[in-house]
Structure formats: structure tokens, C-alpha cells
Amino acid sequence: MAEESQCLYCRKVALTKELRRCKRCLGALYCNSDCQKQHWPSHRQLCADSDGWHDKYRGCRDGSMHNGRLELMTWEYTDPEGGTRMGWGNAFAEDVEDVKRQFEVDCRGKKHTFFKKRPQAFRWTCCGADGLMNSGCDHHGSGRKPCTCDYCCMGKPLPISIYRDHTGPRKGLNLRRGPDPRSINLAHAAVTTITRAAMHEFIA
């Protein structure tokens, strides 16, 4: 199935390949030049700050953009779900040396090349999402644009169990709990509440 994204200005959903990408930061996606021009006053600051190799990956499928940077994960942690020990490059402990070799030899120590081969080795500092996650930037109020996560749309803070989970990609980040007051959407909240209740019932 072809990947879809949203226009950063009008929020219209379309195939990612059919949207227009900002040529300066390579991250923002728009329906056309009109949407891009209309959004320029809001996009100007982030676009002007764009000077890293990761800028072209900032755009998310929901139309939001990451404000932080992609950081290579070099620390160890234990996966809370499976109890698996993870290490450098967000790799299984037993695979760390092979992953390091891939970075140093195959990619010649270049992060942009390594990201293409192993995006899960990186995390976004603005929200703690790993490089494979491209559904949105869940910053809960610290970003230039409203957070698009379900909790902020419902006007609720992150559950303590999620907020206190600082393992893996979120390790060392001082993230907000929310909610982002700019994000509250009663219509979206009603749908989300029903969907989450149905999912809980299905999982149970």
C-alpha cells in the first residue's frame, strides 16, 4: 500500500509522492505552491534553522514536523516488554559489534548513510520516537506546532506508566507530559475514546 501524508498547511491527505516538498529543509510537505506560500510565515523559523543531514526526514505522515534532531543511540537498556538487552545502535546486545562495524566500515562513519540502512538506531530528541516511527511528533506541548497525539487531542496528560518510561529511545530526555492546550479537539477526542475502548475490549 502506498504511503500517505498530510499537507502541513491545509491537512489534506494525499499520497506522499504526490505532495510538494520544501526544497530548503526537505521535510515539509504541501499540496501545491499555494499551500506552501500560505504556510511560509509559520514555517520560516524552522526552515531557517535547517542545517543538518536529518532535515529531509523531519516531515511526518500526519503533516507534523519534528523540531529536534536525529541522535544516534549509543547507550544500553533493557526492553521493558521482552526483557531483551539492547545496546549501541539500538541493537540486540549480541549484535552490537556487527552493527558498529556496519557503521564504521560499510558506512564509513557517516550518520546519514547509516540512517538509510538502520533508521531504528536513531531517535528524535523532540519526542523520543525512534527513526522508524514516522506517524507524528508526540512532543506534548514543546513543539512549534500543536502535538497530534491522541492524549493531547483529548486534553489529557500522558498516563504515568507511559510518562515514566524513560528506557530505550526516551532515555535521558526531559519530555513533557501534556496535554498541549493547542491540540484539544472534541470531535477527534470522541472518536479516539471510542476507538481506544474498542481496542481495549478486543485485546482483553
PDB file of C-alpha atoms in Angstrom:
ATOM      1  CA  MET A   1       0.000   0.000   0.000  1.00  0.00           C
ATOM      2  CA  ALA A   2       1.342   3.436  -0.997  1.00  0.00           C
ATOM      3  CA  GLU A   3       2.330   5.751   1.862  1.00  0.00           C
ATOM      4  CA  GLU A   4       0.070   8.709   2.565  1.00  0.00           C
ATOM      5  CA  SER A   5       0.879  12.028   4.234  1.00  0.00           C
ATOM      6  CA  GLN A   6      -0.857  15.299   5.083  1.00  0.00           C
ATOM      7  CA  CYS A   7      -0.260  18.769   3.739  1.00  0.00           C
ATOM      8  CA  LEU A   8       1.378  20.786   6.536  1.00  0.00           C
ATOM      9  CA  TYR A   9      -0.919  23.750   5.778  1.00  0.00           C
ATOM     10  CA  CYS A  10      -4.413  22.528   4.856  1.00  0.00           C
ATOM     11  CA  ARG A  11      -4.076  18.976   6.300  1.00  0.00           C
ATOM     12  CA  LYS A  12      -5.371  17.361   3.104  1.00  0.00           C
ATOM     13  CA  VAL A  13      -4.338  13.696   2.891  1.00  0.00           C
ATOM     14  CA  ALA A  14      -2.657  12.502  -0.300  1.00  0.00           C
ATOM     15  CA  LEU A  15      -0.034  10.045  -1.491  1.00  0.00           C
ATOM     16  CA  THR A  16       3.340  11.206  -0.177  1.00  0.00           C
ATOM     17  CA  LYS A  17       4.891  11.042  -3.638  1.00  0.00           C
ATOM     18  CA  GLU A  18       2.205  13.419  -4.963  1.00  0.00           C
ATOM     19  CA  LEU A  19       2.879  16.145  -2.377  1.00  0.00           C
ATOM     20  CA  ARG A  20       5.295  19.031  -2.896  1.00  0.00           C
ATOM     21  CA  ARG A  21       8.356  19.031  -0.586  1.00  0.00           C
ATOM     22  CA  CYS A  22      10.032  22.191   0.679  1.00  0.00           C
ATOM     23  CA  LYS A  23      13.294  22.393  -1.280  1.00  0.00           C
ATOM     24  CA  ARG A  24      15.076  24.195   1.525  1.00  0.00           C
ATOM     25  CA  CYS A  25      14.536  21.882   4.515  1.00  0.00           C
ATOM     26  CA  LEU A  26      13.291  18.859   2.511  1.00  0.00           C
ATOM     27  CA  GLY A  27      10.910  17.972   5.324  1.00  0.00           C
ATOM     28  CA  ALA A  28       7.692  19.983   4.953  1.00  0.00           C
ATOM     29  CA  LEU A  29       5.069  18.576   2.581  1.00  0.00           C
ATOM     30  CA  TYR A  30       2.402  20.606   0.786  1.00  0.00           C
ATOM     31  CA  CYS A  31      -0.422  20.065  -1.716  1.00  0.00           C
ATOM     32  CA  ASN A  32       0.889  22.760  -4.011  1.00  0.00           C
ATOM     33  CA  SER A  33       2.802  26.029  -4.153  1.00  0.00           C
ATOM     34  CA  ASP A  34      -0.194  27.999  -2.837  1.00  0.00           C
ATOM     35  CA  CYS A  35      -0.292  25.987   0.408  1.00  0.00           C
ATOM     36  CA  GLN A  36       3.463  26.344   0.721  1.00  0.00           C
ATOM     37  CA  LYS A  37       3.301  30.142   0.304  1.00  0.00           C
ATOM     38  CA  GLN A  38       0.414  30.483   2.770  1.00  0.00           C
ATOM     39  CA  HIS A  39       2.319  28.447   5.373  1.00  0.00           C
ATOM     40  CA  TRP A  40       5.668  30.204   4.917  1.00  0.00           C
ATOM     41  CA  PRO A  41       5.193  32.711   7.810  1.00  0.00           C
ATOM     42  CA  SER A  42       4.798  29.734  10.193  1.00  0.00           C
ATOM     43  CA  HIS A  43       7.393  27.526   8.544  1.00  0.00           C
ATOM     44  CA  ARG A  44      10.058  30.212   8.138  1.00  0.00           C
ATOM     45  CA  GLN A  45      11.745  29.801  11.553  1.00  0.00           C
ATOM     46  CA  LEU A  46      12.053  26.025  11.430  1.00  0.00           C
ATOM     47  CA  CYS A  47      13.174  26.124   7.818  1.00  0.00           C
ATOM     48  CA  ALA A  48      15.815  28.745   8.602  1.00  0.00           C
ATOM     49  CA  ASP A  49      17.188  26.514  11.370  1.00  0.00           C
ATOM     50  CA  SER A  50      17.578  23.605   8.952  1.00  0.00           C
ATOM     51  CA  ASP A  51      21.245  22.785   8.590  1.00  0.00           C
ATOM     52  CA  GLY A  52      21.537  19.096   9.482  1.00  0.00           C
ATOM     53  CA  TRP A  53      21.589  15.950   7.368  1.00  0.00           C
ATOM     54  CA  HIS A  54      18.375  14.815   9.065  1.00  0.00           C
ATOM     55  CA  ASP A  55      16.289  17.787   7.911  1.00  0.00           C
ATOM     56  CA  LYS A  56      14.800  15.892   4.979  1.00  0.00           C
ATOM     57  CA  TYR A  57      13.346  13.341   7.394  1.00  0.00           C
ATOM     58  CA  ARG A  58      11.523  15.849   9.639  1.00  0.00           C
ATOM     59  CA  GLY A  59       8.167  15.583   7.878  1.00  0.00           C
ATOM     60  CA  CYS A  60       5.676  13.066   9.356  1.00  0.00           C
ATOM     61  CA  ARG A  61       2.775  11.315   7.657  1.00  0.00           C
ATOM     62  CA  ASP A  62       0.224  13.267   9.732  1.00  0.00           C
ATOM     63  CA  GLY A  63       1.539  16.597   8.448  1.00  0.00           C
ATOM     64  CA  SER A  64       3.517  17.493  11.584  1.00  0.00           C
ATOM     65  CA  MET A  65       7.269  18.020  11.678  1.00  0.00           C
ATOM     66  CA  HIS A  66       9.978  17.032  14.140  1.00  0.00           C
ATOM     67  CA  ASN A  67      11.632  20.072  15.746  1.00  0.00           C
ATOM     68  CA  GLY A  68      14.536  18.189  17.323  1.00  0.00           C
ATOM     69  CA  ARG A  69      17.401  16.302  15.738  1.00  0.00           C
ATOM     70  CA  LEU A  70      18.161  12.687  14.971  1.00  0.00           C
ATOM     71  CA  GLU A  71      20.555  11.311  17.564  1.00  0.00           C
ATOM     72  CA  LEU A  72      22.441   8.023  17.294  1.00  0.00           C
ATOM     73  CA  MET A  73      21.540   5.797  20.270  1.00  0.00           C
ATOM     74  CA  THR A  74      24.748   4.568  21.898  1.00  0.00           C
ATOM     75  CA  TRP A  75      23.505   3.532  25.347  1.00  0.00           C
ATOM     76  CA  GLU A  76      22.392   0.217  26.828  1.00  0.00           C
ATOM     77  CA  TYR A  77      18.909  -0.522  28.142  1.00  0.00           C
ATOM     78  CA  THR A  78      16.549  -3.402  28.800  1.00  0.00           C
ATOM     79  CA  ASP A  79      13.411  -3.620  26.690  1.00  0.00           C
ATOM     80  CA  PRO A  80      10.562  -3.474  29.254  1.00  0.00           C
ATOM     81  CA  GLU A  81       8.258  -5.638  27.137  1.00  0.00           C
ATOM     82  CA  GLY A  82      10.503  -8.593  26.371  1.00  0.00           C
ATOM     83  CA  GLY A  83      13.326  -8.053  28.863  1.00  0.00           C
ATOM     84  CA  THR A  84      15.814  -8.090  25.980  1.00  0.00           C
ATOM     85  CA  ARG A  85      19.148  -6.340  26.500  1.00  0.00           C
ATOM     86  CA  MET A  86      19.760  -3.665  23.880  1.00  0.00           C
ATOM     87  CA  GLY A  87      22.961  -1.762  23.124  1.00  0.00           C
ATOM     88  CA  TRP A  88      24.800   0.545  20.711  1.00  0.00           C
ATOM     89  CA  GLY A  89      22.725   1.418  17.656  1.00  0.00           C
ATOM     90  CA  ASN A  90      19.588   0.126  19.359  1.00  0.00           C
ATOM     91  CA  ALA A  91      20.740  -3.398  18.525  1.00  0.00           C
ATOM     92  CA  PHE A  92      20.413  -6.650  20.436  1.00  0.00           C
ATOM     93  CA  ALA A  93      23.407  -6.908  22.803  1.00  0.00           C
ATOM     94  CA  GLU A  94      24.822  -9.884  20.868  1.00  0.00           C
ATOM     95  CA  ASP A  95      24.657  -7.944  17.574  1.00  0.00           C
ATOM     96  CA  VAL A  96      26.288  -4.706  18.751  1.00  0.00           C
ATOM     97  CA  GLU A  97      29.737  -5.400  17.310  1.00  0.00           C
ATOM     98  CA  ASP A  98      28.287  -6.235  13.894  1.00  0.00           C
ATOM     99  CA  VAL A  99      26.182  -3.065  13.912  1.00  0.00           C
ATOM    100  CA  LYS A 100      29.165  -0.936  14.934  1.00  0.00           C
ATOM    101  CA  ARG A 101      31.183  -2.493  12.116  1.00  0.00           C
ATOM    102  CA  GLN A 102      28.409  -1.661   9.659  1.00  0.00           C
ATOM    103  CA  PHE A 103      28.537   1.982  10.784  1.00  0.00           C
ATOM    104  CA  GLU A 104      32.325   2.328  10.851  1.00  0.00           C
ATOM    105  CA  VAL A 105      33.261   0.220   7.804  1.00  0.00           C
ATOM    106  CA  ASP A 106      30.269  -0.049   5.462  1.00  0.00           C
ATOM    107  CA  CYS A 107      29.013   3.497   6.133  1.00  0.00           C
ATOM    108  CA  ARG A 108      32.466   4.999   6.806  1.00  0.00           C
ATOM    109  CA  GLY A 109      31.174   6.622   9.999  1.00  0.00           C
ATOM    110  CA  LYS A 110      28.639   8.759   8.116  1.00  0.00           C
ATOM    111  CA  LYS A 111      25.384   9.063  10.052  1.00  0.00           C
ATOM    112  CA  HIS A 112      23.235   9.952   7.045  1.00  0.00           C
ATOM    113  CA  THR A 113      24.333   6.761   5.273  1.00  0.00           C
ATOM    114  CA  PHE A 114      23.851   4.663   8.401  1.00  0.00           C
ATOM    115  CA  PHE A 115      20.355   6.094   8.912  1.00  0.00           C
ATOM    116  CA  LYS A 116      19.291   4.811   5.488  1.00  0.00           C
ATOM    117  CA  LYS A 117      20.445   1.317   6.461  1.00  0.00           C
ATOM    118  CA  ARG A 118      19.323   1.323  10.089  1.00  0.00           C
ATOM    119  CA  PRO A 119      16.864   4.125  10.998  1.00  0.00           C
ATOM    120  CA  GLN A 120      15.929   2.387  14.274  1.00  0.00           C
ATOM    121  CA  ALA A 121      19.452   3.195  15.516  1.00  0.00           C
ATOM    122  CA  PHE A 122      18.449   6.860  15.859  1.00  0.00           C
ATOM    123  CA  ARG A 123      15.906   8.798  17.933  1.00  0.00           C
ATOM    124  CA  TRP A 124      14.256  12.204  17.597  1.00  0.00           C
ATOM    125  CA  THR A 125      15.215  14.376  20.557  1.00  0.00           C
ATOM    126  CA  CYS A 126      11.937  16.313  20.417  1.00  0.00           C
ATOM    127  CA  CYS A 127       9.663  13.360  21.171  1.00  0.00           C
ATOM    128  CA  GLY A 128      11.768  10.252  21.791  1.00  0.00           C
ATOM    129  CA  ALA A 129      10.431   8.403  18.732  1.00  0.00           C
ATOM    130  CA  ASP A 130      12.946   6.151  17.015  1.00  0.00           C
ATOM    131  CA  GLY A 131      13.878   6.728  13.383  1.00  0.00           C
ATOM    132  CA  LEU A 132      11.446   4.097  12.131  1.00  0.00           C
ATOM    133  CA  MET A 133       8.436   5.956  13.592  1.00  0.00           C
ATOM    134  CA  ASN A 134       7.067   8.489  11.134  1.00  0.00           C
ATOM    135  CA  SER A 135       3.455   8.811  12.264  1.00  0.00           C
ATOM    136  CA  GLY A 136       3.874  12.096  14.149  1.00  0.00           C
ATOM    137  CA  CYS A 137       5.871  14.103  16.679  1.00  0.00           C
ATOM    138  CA  ASP A 138       4.364  13.484  20.127  1.00  0.00           C
ATOM    139  CA  HIS A 139       6.066  16.381  21.897  1.00  0.00           C
ATOM    140  CA  HIS A 140       3.054  17.120  24.217  1.00  0.00           C
ATOM    141  CA  GLY A 141       3.473  20.883  24.030  1.00  0.00           C
ATOM    142  CA  SER A 142       7.146  21.602  23.415  1.00  0.00           C
ATOM    143  CA  GLY A 143       6.957  21.925  19.631  1.00  0.00           C
ATOM    144  CA  ARG A 144       6.205  24.929  17.453  1.00  0.00           C
ATOM    145  CA  LYS A 145       3.009  23.261  16.240  1.00  0.00           C
ATOM    146  CA  PRO A 146       0.296  21.527  18.321  1.00  0.00           C
ATOM    147  CA  CYS A 147       1.008  17.941  19.347  1.00  0.00           C
ATOM    148  CA  THR A 148      -1.039  15.457  17.324  1.00  0.00           C
ATOM    149  CA  CYS A 149      -1.112  12.566  19.822  1.00  0.00           C
ATOM    150  CA  ASP A 150      -4.450  11.133  20.998  1.00  0.00           C
ATOM    151  CA  TYR A 151      -3.934  12.204  24.619  1.00  0.00           C
ATOM    152  CA  CYS A 152      -3.322  15.857  23.758  1.00  0.00           C
ATOM    153  CA  CYS A 153      -6.314  15.857  21.375  1.00  0.00           C
ATOM    154  CA  MET A 154      -8.423  14.517  24.266  1.00  0.00           C
ATOM    155  CA  GLY A 155      -6.999  17.171  26.612  1.00  0.00           C
ATOM    156  CA  LYS A 156      -5.471  14.542  28.883  1.00  0.00           C
ATOM    157  CA  PRO A 157      -1.901  14.229  30.176  1.00  0.00           C
ATOM    158  CA  LEU A 158       0.112  11.132  29.364  1.00  0.00           C
ATOM    159  CA  PRO A 159      -0.626   8.225  31.739  1.00  0.00           C
ATOM    160  CA  ILE A 160       2.045   7.952  34.432  1.00  0.00           C
ATOM    161  CA  SER A 161       3.030   4.495  33.150  1.00  0.00           C
ATOM    162  CA  ILE A 162       3.976   5.996  29.771  1.00  0.00           C
ATOM    163  CA  TYR A 163       5.420   9.256  31.083  1.00  0.00           C
ATOM    164  CA  ARG A 164       7.808   7.477  33.479  1.00  0.00           C
ATOM    165  CA  ASP A 165       9.035   5.078  30.806  1.00  0.00           C
ATOM    166  CA  HIS A 166      12.440   6.552  30.056  1.00  0.00           C
ATOM    167  CA  THR A 167      14.051   3.426  28.656  1.00  0.00           C
ATOM    168  CA  GLY A 168      15.242   2.951  25.106  1.00  0.00           C
ATOM    169  CA  PRO A 169      14.737   5.895  22.745  1.00  0.00           C
ATOM    170  CA  ARG A 170      13.377   8.154  25.516  1.00  0.00           C
ATOM    171  CA  LYS A 171      16.336   7.688  27.862  1.00  0.00           C
ATOM    172  CA  GLY A 172      17.762  10.970  29.136  1.00  0.00           C
ATOM    173  CA  LEU A 173      15.110  13.162  27.519  1.00  0.00           C
ATOM    174  CA  ASN A 174      13.095  15.581  29.645  1.00  0.00           C
ATOM    175  CA  LEU A 175       9.796  15.281  27.782  1.00  0.00           C
ATOM    176  CA  ARG A 176       6.553  16.996  28.751  1.00  0.00           C
ATOM    177  CA  ARG A 177       3.524  15.109  29.990  1.00  0.00           C
ATOM    178  CA  GLY A 178       0.981  17.420  28.361  1.00  0.00           C
ATOM    179  CA  PRO A 179      -1.651  17.953  27.374  1.00  0.00           C
ATOM    180  CA  ASP A 180      -0.826  20.552  24.762  1.00  0.00           C
ATOM    181  CA  PRO A 181      -3.686  23.106  25.107  1.00  0.00           C
ATOM    182  CA  ARG A 182      -3.419  23.916  21.380  1.00  0.00           C
ATOM    183  CA  SER A 183      -4.285  20.324  20.471  1.00  0.00           C
ATOM    184  CA  ILE A 184      -7.668  19.817  22.132  1.00  0.00           C
ATOM    185  CA  ASN A 185     -10.205  18.653  19.548  1.00  0.00           C
ATOM    186  CA  LEU A 186     -13.533  17.466  20.964  1.00  0.00           C
ATOM    187  CA  ALA A 187     -14.621  15.715  17.752  1.00  0.00           C
ATOM    188  CA  HIS A 188     -11.331  13.836  17.496  1.00  0.00           C
ATOM    189  CA  ALA A 189     -11.415  13.093  21.221  1.00  0.00           C
ATOM    190  CA  ALA A 190     -14.849  11.431  20.946  1.00  0.00           C
ATOM    191  CA  VAL A 191     -13.696   9.144  18.123  1.00  0.00           C
ATOM    192  CA  THR A 192     -10.427   8.356  19.914  1.00  0.00           C
ATOM    193  CA  THR A 193     -12.208   7.454  23.161  1.00  0.00           C
ATOM    194  CA  ILE A 194     -14.494   5.007  21.345  1.00  0.00           C
ATOM    195  CA  THR A 195     -11.609   3.523  19.344  1.00  0.00           C
ATOM    196  CA  ARG A 196      -9.412   3.043  22.407  1.00  0.00           C
ATOM    197  CA  ALA A 197     -12.282   1.431  24.333  1.00  0.00           C
ATOM    198  CA  ALA A 198     -12.917  -0.967  21.437  1.00  0.00           C
ATOM    199  CA  MET A 199      -9.211  -1.823  21.157  1.00  0.00           C
ATOM    200  CA  HIS A 200      -9.008  -2.468  24.914  1.00  0.00           C
ATOM    201  CA  GLU A 201     -12.016  -4.777  24.710  1.00  0.00           C
ATOM    202  CA  PHE A 202     -10.526  -6.567  21.690  1.00  0.00           C
ATOM    203  CA  ILE A 203      -7.128  -7.013  23.357  1.00  0.00           C
ATOM    204  CA  ALA A 204      -8.728  -8.186  26.624  1.00  0.00           C
TER     205      ALA A 204
END
